[in-house]
């Protein structure tokens, strides 16, 4: 629904979904939508990342650490629902945007995120929430319309990855731990 609204504003955008998709979405035949359900060889996945400007993650369940880290490494800002640890990775206004989840979704219960696979939860999500959709559209539109902001966030993502999550950073942190242990021995 977010993409349909975005296509009304921007006829030259594309959405590529890389995951299993329910039949009711496939049946819509939305112009500009490509669904990739199979695993991609690394060179095709890398090409997909290089051709991507924004990672849209309107998900309620799961913890998509690898998708976030891979996106950051390619300088792709993330627009995600502010659920289950998103704010631990996506810095709102710096490396992407948070969007408040629907008040209809029971994410403030003790069962969350395990309850995201229940029939009740799935039915609520399928309904959609116009307010959440509008907020996602507005955040995406903001980046599409403001190339300078998109580039700034892209650079912030690369810096965030390099400074906090790169292999070299992990090696340096581990070296510092060992050096400190040897000094204090």
C-alpha positions as semicolon CSV with decimal commas, in nm:
position;residue;x (nm);y (nm);z (nm)
1;X;0,000;0,000;0,000
2;X;0,289;0,234;0,073
3;X;0,440;0,171;-0,269
4;X;0,107;0,217;-0,446
5;X;0,076;0,561;-0,286
6;X;0,437;0,645;-0,368
7;X;0,381;0,550;-0,735
8;X;0,100;0,806;-0,746
9;X;0,358;1,072;-0,654
10;X;0,662;0,934;-0,837
11;X;0,603;0,732;-1,151
12;X;0,972;0,650;-1,200
13;X;1,034;0,455;-0,878
14;X;1,064;0,080;-0,835
15;X;1,015;-0,150;-0,540
16;X;1,204;-0,476;-0,518
17;X;1,086;-0,712;-0,248
18;X;1,338;-0,982;-0,161
19;X;1,148;-1,236;0,049
20;X;0,858;-1,478;0,037
21;X;0,539;-1,290;-0,044
22;X;0,179;-1,399;0,012
23;X;-0,027;-1,474;-0,299
24;X;-0,270;-1,187;-0,233
25;X;0,017;-0,942;-0,288
26;X;0,145;-1,117;-0,601
27;X;-0,204;-1,111;-0,751
28;X;-0,218;-0,730;-0,738
29;X;0,020;-0,696;-1,036
30;X;0,154;-0,356;-0,926
31;X;0,352;-0,163;-1,187
32;X;0,713;-0,109;-1,081
33;X;0,707;-0,397;-0,832
34;X;0,954;-0,684;-0,863
35;X;0,933;-0,979;-0,625
36;X;1,247;-1,186;-0,568
37;X;1,165;-1,497;-0,367
38;X;1,464;-1,714;-0,451
39;X;1,814;-1,686;-0,312
40;X;2,042;-1,468;-0,520
41;X;2,405;-1,537;-0,603
42;X;2,632;-1,288;-0,428
43;X;2,707;-1,087;-0,744
44;X;2,332;-1,034;-0,810
45;X;2,267;-0,944;-0,447
46;X;2,554;-0,697;-0,457
47;X;2,412;-0,543;-0,775
48;X;2,074;-0,511;-0,605
49;X;2,235;-0,327;-0,313
50;X;2,428;-0,095;-0,547
51;X;2,103;-0,005;-0,729
52;X;1,908;0,062;-0,409
53;X;1,852;0,409;-0,262
54;X;1,628;0,328;0,036
55;X;1,559;0,013;0,237
56;X;1,194;0,013;0,341
57;X;1,135;-0,221;0,636
58;X;0,771;-0,191;0,744
59;X;0,790;-0,515;0,943
60;X;0,647;-0,591;1,285
61;X;0,832;-0,910;1,359
62;X;1,185;-1,030;1,353
63;X;1,515;-0,866;1,405
64;X;1,673;-0,787;1,069
65;X;2,030;-0,723;1,179
66;X;2,196;-0,856;0,864
67;X;1,968;-0,657;0,633
68;X;2,046;-0,342;0,832
69;X;2,420;-0,402;0,839
70;X;2,439;-0,493;0,471
71;X;2,238;-0,182;0,385
72;X;2,462;0,039;0,595
73;X;2,772;-0,106;0,430
74;X;2,632;0,005;0,092
75;X;2,515;0,342;0,224
76;X;2,143;0,267;0,207
77;X;1,929;0,459;0,459
78;X;1,655;0,256;0,627
79;X;1,295;0,353;0,688
80;X;1,154;0,110;0,943
81;X;0,875;0,067;1,192
82;X;1,006;0,151;1,537
83;X;0,968;-0,200;1,676
84;X;1,186;-0,462;1,839
85;X;1,530;-0,307;1,847
86;X;1,511;-0,091;1,534
87;X;1,628;0,213;1,731
88;X;1,939;0,020;1,834
89;X;2,057;0,030;1,472
90;X;1,872;0,299;1,281
91;X;1,950;0,647;1,414
92;X;1,635;0,846;1,343
93;X;1,711;1,135;1,110
94;X;2,075;1,026;1,065
95;X;2,087;0,678;0,910
96;X;1,719;0,655;0,829
97;X;1,380;0,717;0,981
98;X;1,166;0,547;1,243
99;X;0,793;0,527;1,186
100;X;0,561;0,456;1,475
101;X;0,387;0,119;1,444
102;X;0,012;0,084;1,436
103;X;-0,164;0,120;1,768
104;X;-0,386;-0,167;1,650
105;X;-0,094;-0,413;1,651
106;X;-0,037;-0,580;1,990
107;X;0,337;-0,513;2,008
108;X;0,330;-0,386;2,363
109;X;0,245;-0,724;2,510
110;X;0,474;-0,970;2,686
111;X;0,440;-1,209;2,391
112;X;0,590;-0,967;2,137
113;X;0,769;-1,049;1,902
114;X;0,668;-1,416;1,931
115;X;0,303;-1,317;1,872
116;X;0,373;-1,177;1,525
117;X;0,305;-1,518;1,374
118;X;-0,036;-1,566;1,534
119;X;-0,345;-1,559;1,315
120;X;-0,484;-1,262;1,512
121;X;-0,168;-1,056;1,466
122;X;-0,144;-1,138;1,095
123;X;-0,507;-1,038;1,038
124;X;-0,446;-0,702;1,207
125;X;-0,140;-0,638;0,991
126;X;-0,316;-0,743;0,669
127;X;-0,580;-0,480;0,740
128;X;-0,318;-0,211;0,720
129;X;-0,321;0,117;0,907
130;X;-0,369;0,428;0,691
131;X;-0,177;0,642;0,941
132;X;0,128;0,413;0,932
133;X;0,111;0,392;0,552
134;X;0,092;0,772;0,522
135;X;0,389;0,810;0,758
136;X;0,594;0,561;0,555
137;X;0,499;0,743;0,234
138;X;0,599;1,079;0,383
139;X;0,938;0,953;0,503
140;X;1,012;0,791;0,166
141;X;0,894;1,103;-0,018
142;X;1,121;1,315;0,199
143;X;1,426;1,119;0,081
144;X;1,311;1,095;-0,280
145;X;1,251;1,471;-0,299
146;X;1,563;1,571;-0,106
147;X;1,865;1,418;-0,280
148;X;2,103;1,608;-0,052
149;X;1,945;1,451;0,259
150;X;1,953;1,108;0,095
151;X;2,326;1,145;0,019
152;X;2,396;1,272;0,370
153;X;2,216;0,975;0,523
154;X;2,394;0,743;0,281
155;X;2,731;0,873;0,400
156;X;2,616;0,846;0,762
157;X;2,524;0,481;0,702
158;X;2,867;0,403;0,556
159;X;3,037;0,582;0,846
160;X;2,819;0,401;1,101
161;X;2,907;0,066;0,946
162;X;3,277;0,145;0,922
163;X;3,300;0,282;1,276
164;X;3,083;0,029;1,459
165;X;3,029;-0,288;1,261
166;X;3,314;-0,349;1,019
167;X;3,542;-0,649;1,054
168;X;3,839;-0,416;1,100
169;X;3,657;-0,241;1,384
170;X;3,592;-0,574;1,556
171;X;3,960;-0,671;1,523
172;X;4,070;-0,336;1,670
173;X;3,825;-0,369;1,960
174;X;3,948;-0,722;2,033
175;X;4,311;-0,606;2,014
176;X;4,234;-0,325;2,262
177;X;4,078;-0,575;2,502
178;X;4,386;-0,798;2,488
179;X;4,623;-0,499;2,518
180;X;4,432;-0,375;2,825
181;X;4,438;-0,722;2,978
182;X;4,815;-0,751;2,927
183;X;4,877;-0,405;3,076
184;X;4,667;-0,483;3,384
185;X;4,818;-0,827;3,439
